[in-house]
Short mmCIF file of C-alpha atoms in Angstrom, two decimals:
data_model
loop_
_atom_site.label_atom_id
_atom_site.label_comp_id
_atom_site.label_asym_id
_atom_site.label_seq_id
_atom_site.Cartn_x
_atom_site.Cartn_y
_atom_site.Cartn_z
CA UNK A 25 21.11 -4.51 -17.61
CA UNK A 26 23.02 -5.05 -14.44
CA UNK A 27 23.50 -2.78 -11.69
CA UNK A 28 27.04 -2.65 -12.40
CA UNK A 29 26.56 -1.82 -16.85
CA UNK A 30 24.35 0.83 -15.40
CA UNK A 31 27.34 2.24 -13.41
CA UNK A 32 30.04 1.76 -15.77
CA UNK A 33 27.73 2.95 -18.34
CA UNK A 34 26.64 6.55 -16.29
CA UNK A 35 30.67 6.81 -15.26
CA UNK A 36 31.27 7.75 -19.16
CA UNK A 37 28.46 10.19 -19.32
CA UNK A 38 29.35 14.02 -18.73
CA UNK A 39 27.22 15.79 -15.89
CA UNK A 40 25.05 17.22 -18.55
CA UNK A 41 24.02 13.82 -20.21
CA UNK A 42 23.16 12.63 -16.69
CA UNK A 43 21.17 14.99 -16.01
CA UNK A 44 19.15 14.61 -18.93
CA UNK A 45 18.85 10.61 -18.41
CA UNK A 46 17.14 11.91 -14.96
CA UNK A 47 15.28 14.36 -16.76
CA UNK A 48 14.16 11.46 -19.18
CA UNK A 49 13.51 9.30 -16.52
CA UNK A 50 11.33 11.80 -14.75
CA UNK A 51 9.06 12.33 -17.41
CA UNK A 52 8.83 8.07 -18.10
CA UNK A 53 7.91 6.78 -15.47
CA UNK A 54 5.18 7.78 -12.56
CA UNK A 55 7.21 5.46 -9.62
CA UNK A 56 10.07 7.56 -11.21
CA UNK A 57 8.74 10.56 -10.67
CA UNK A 58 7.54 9.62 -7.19
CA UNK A 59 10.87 8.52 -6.18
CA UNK A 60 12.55 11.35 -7.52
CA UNK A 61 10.33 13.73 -5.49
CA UNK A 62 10.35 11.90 -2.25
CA UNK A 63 13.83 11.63 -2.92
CA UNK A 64 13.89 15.40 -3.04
CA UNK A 65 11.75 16.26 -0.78
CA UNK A 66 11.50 13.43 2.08
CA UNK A 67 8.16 14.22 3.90
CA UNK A 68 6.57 10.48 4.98
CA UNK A 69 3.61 11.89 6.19
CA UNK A 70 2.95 13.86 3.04
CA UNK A 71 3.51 10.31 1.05
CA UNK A 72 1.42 8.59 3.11
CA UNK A 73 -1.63 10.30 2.63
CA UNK A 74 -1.05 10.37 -0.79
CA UNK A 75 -0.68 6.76 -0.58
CA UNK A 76 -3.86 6.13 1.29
CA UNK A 77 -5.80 8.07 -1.43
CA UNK A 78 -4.87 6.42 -4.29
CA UNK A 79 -6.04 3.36 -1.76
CA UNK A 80 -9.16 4.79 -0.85
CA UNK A 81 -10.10 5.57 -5.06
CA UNK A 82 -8.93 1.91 -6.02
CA UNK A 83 -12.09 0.43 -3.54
CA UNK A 84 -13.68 2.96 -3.51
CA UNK A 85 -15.35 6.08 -5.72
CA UNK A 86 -14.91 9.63 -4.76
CA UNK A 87 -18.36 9.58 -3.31
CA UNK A 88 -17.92 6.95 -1.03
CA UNK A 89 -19.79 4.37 -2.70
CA UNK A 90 -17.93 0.84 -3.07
CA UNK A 91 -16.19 0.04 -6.39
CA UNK A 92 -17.99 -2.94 -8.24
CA UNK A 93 -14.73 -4.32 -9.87
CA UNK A 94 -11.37 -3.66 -7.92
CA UNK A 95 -8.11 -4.74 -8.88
CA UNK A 96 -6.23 -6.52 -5.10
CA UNK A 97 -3.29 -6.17 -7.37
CA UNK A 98 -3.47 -2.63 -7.98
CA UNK A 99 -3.80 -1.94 -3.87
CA UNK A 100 -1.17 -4.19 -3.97
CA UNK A 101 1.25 -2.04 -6.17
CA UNK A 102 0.51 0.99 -4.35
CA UNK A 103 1.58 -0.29 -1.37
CA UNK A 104 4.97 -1.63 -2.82
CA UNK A 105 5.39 1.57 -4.82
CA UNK A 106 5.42 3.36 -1.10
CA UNK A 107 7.55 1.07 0.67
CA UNK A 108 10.38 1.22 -2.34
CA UNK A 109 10.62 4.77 -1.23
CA UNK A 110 12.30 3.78 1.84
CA UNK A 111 10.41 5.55 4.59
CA UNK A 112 10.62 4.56 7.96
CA UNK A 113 8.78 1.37 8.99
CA UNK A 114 5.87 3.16 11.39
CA UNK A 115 5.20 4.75 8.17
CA UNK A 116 5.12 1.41 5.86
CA UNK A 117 3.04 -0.46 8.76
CA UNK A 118 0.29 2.28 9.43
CA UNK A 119 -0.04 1.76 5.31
CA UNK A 120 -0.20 -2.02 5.32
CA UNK A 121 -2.62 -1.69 8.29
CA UNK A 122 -5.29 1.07 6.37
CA UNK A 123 -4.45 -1.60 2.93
CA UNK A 124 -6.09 -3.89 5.07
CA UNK A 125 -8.89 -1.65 6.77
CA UNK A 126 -10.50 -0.80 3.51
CA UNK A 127 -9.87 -3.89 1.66
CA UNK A 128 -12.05 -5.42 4.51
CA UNK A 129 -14.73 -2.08 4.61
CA UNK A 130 -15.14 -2.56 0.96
CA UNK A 131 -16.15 -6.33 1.04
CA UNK A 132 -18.15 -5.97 3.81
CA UNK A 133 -20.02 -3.11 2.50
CA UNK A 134 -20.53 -5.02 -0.70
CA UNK A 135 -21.89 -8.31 1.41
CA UNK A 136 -18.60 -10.12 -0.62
CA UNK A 137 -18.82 -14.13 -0.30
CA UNK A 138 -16.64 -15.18 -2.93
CA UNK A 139 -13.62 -16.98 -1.45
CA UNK A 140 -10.72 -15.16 -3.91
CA UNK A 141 -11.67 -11.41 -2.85
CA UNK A 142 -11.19 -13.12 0.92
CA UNK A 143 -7.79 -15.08 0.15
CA UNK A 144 -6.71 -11.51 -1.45
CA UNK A 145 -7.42 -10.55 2.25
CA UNK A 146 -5.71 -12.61 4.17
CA UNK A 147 -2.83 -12.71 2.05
CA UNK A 148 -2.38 -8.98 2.39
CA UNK A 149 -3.08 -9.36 6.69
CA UNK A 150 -0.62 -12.37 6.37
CA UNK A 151 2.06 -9.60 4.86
CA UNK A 152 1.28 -6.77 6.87
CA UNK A 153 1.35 -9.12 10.46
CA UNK A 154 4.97 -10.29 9.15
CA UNK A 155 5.89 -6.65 8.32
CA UNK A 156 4.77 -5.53 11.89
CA UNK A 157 6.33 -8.28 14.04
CA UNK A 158 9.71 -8.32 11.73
CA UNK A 159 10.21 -4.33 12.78
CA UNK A 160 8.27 -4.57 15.76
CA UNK A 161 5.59 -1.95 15.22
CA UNK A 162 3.25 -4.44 17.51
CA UNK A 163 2.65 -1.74 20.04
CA UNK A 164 1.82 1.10 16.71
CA UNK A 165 -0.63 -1.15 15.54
CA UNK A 166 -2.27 -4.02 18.40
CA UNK A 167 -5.58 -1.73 18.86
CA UNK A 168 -5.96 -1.61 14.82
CA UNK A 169 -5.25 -4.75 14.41
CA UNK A 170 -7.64 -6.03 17.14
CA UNK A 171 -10.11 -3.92 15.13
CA UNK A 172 -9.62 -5.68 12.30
CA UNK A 173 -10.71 -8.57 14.43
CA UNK A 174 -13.74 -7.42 15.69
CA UNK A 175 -14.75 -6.93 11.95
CA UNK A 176 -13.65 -10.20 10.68
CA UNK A 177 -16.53 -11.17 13.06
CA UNK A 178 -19.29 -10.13 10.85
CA UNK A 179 -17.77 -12.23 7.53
CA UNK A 180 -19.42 -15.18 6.09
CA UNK A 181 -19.23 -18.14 8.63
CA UNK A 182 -18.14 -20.88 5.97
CA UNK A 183 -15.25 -18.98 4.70
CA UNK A 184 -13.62 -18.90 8.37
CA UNK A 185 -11.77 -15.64 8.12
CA UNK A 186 -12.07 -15.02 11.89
CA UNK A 187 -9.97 -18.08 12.10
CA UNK A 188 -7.85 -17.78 10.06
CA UNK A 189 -6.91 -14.14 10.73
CA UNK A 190 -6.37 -15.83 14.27
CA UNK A 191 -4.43 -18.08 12.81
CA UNK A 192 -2.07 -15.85 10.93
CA UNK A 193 -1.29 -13.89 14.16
CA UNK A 194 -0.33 -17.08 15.75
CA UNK A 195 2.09 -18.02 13.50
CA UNK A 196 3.76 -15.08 14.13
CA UNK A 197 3.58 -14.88 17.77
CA UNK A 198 1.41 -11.61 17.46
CA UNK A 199 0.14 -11.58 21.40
CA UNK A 200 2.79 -13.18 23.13
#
């Protein structure tokens, strides 16, 4: 259904009906109910941690210990669930920064050397370094960032992720 159905559609409803398709709504779907909430009650900072939780528990367990099996995908979706709230980009980029901290702790940690968990990683740098420079959040971020660095240091030598980390910043002009 278009955008435009939708809005005819709600246009015939009374105020009552509406309220119950919100009601409905609320009680369907979680990113609903998250929406409707923030929506509500706009507190970033609140959402963020929240965010970075559910991060945290999808590498790792409560306990601290790595997860065996992870899902990139599922990180993923958290941090797209958080940026479709519409927060303000300092927000969004200190998230797309930590997405990357942990996704890097936890394959360290584990002594990862398969090549996919590392693509996963660079991918998600990739999208957080276009995020950044696009709303310029450089300055927010450079020390993290050059943190990230220092780490990449201490990844398998044949998969090159130093280099191509670098590499990623370059395209995108990162240190000029």
């Amino acid at each position: 259904m278009s955008k435009s159905k939708l809005k005819k559609y709600l246009q015939t409803l009374q105020s009552e009906q509406i309220i119950q398709v919100v009601m409905d709504l609320y009680d369907a779907r979680k990113e609903a109910k998250e929406y409707l909430e923030f929506f509500l009650n706009p507190d970033s900072k609140e959402a963020l941690e929240k965010a970075k939780k559910e991060l945290f528990r999808n590498y790792f367990t409560p306990q601290g210990r790595t997860r065996a099996k992870v899902s990139t995908k599922t990180g993923n979706d958290i941090v797209n669930n958080f940026i479709r709230l519409d927060t303000d980009p300092e927000t969004v980029a200190d998230l797309l920064v930590y997405h990357i901290e942990v996704m890097m702790s936890r394959l360290l940690m584990r002594h990862i050397v398969g090549e996919t968990a590392w693509n996963a990683l660079i991918n998600t740098f990739r999208k957080a370094v276009d995020y950044i420079q696009a709303y310029n959040m450089k300055a927010l971020t450079e020390r993290r960032i050059e943190r990230i660095m220092e780490f990449a240091c201490q990844t398998p030598t044949y998969l090159h992720i130093e280099d191509r980390l670098k590499q990623e910043l370059e395209e995108v002009s990162f240190y000029e």
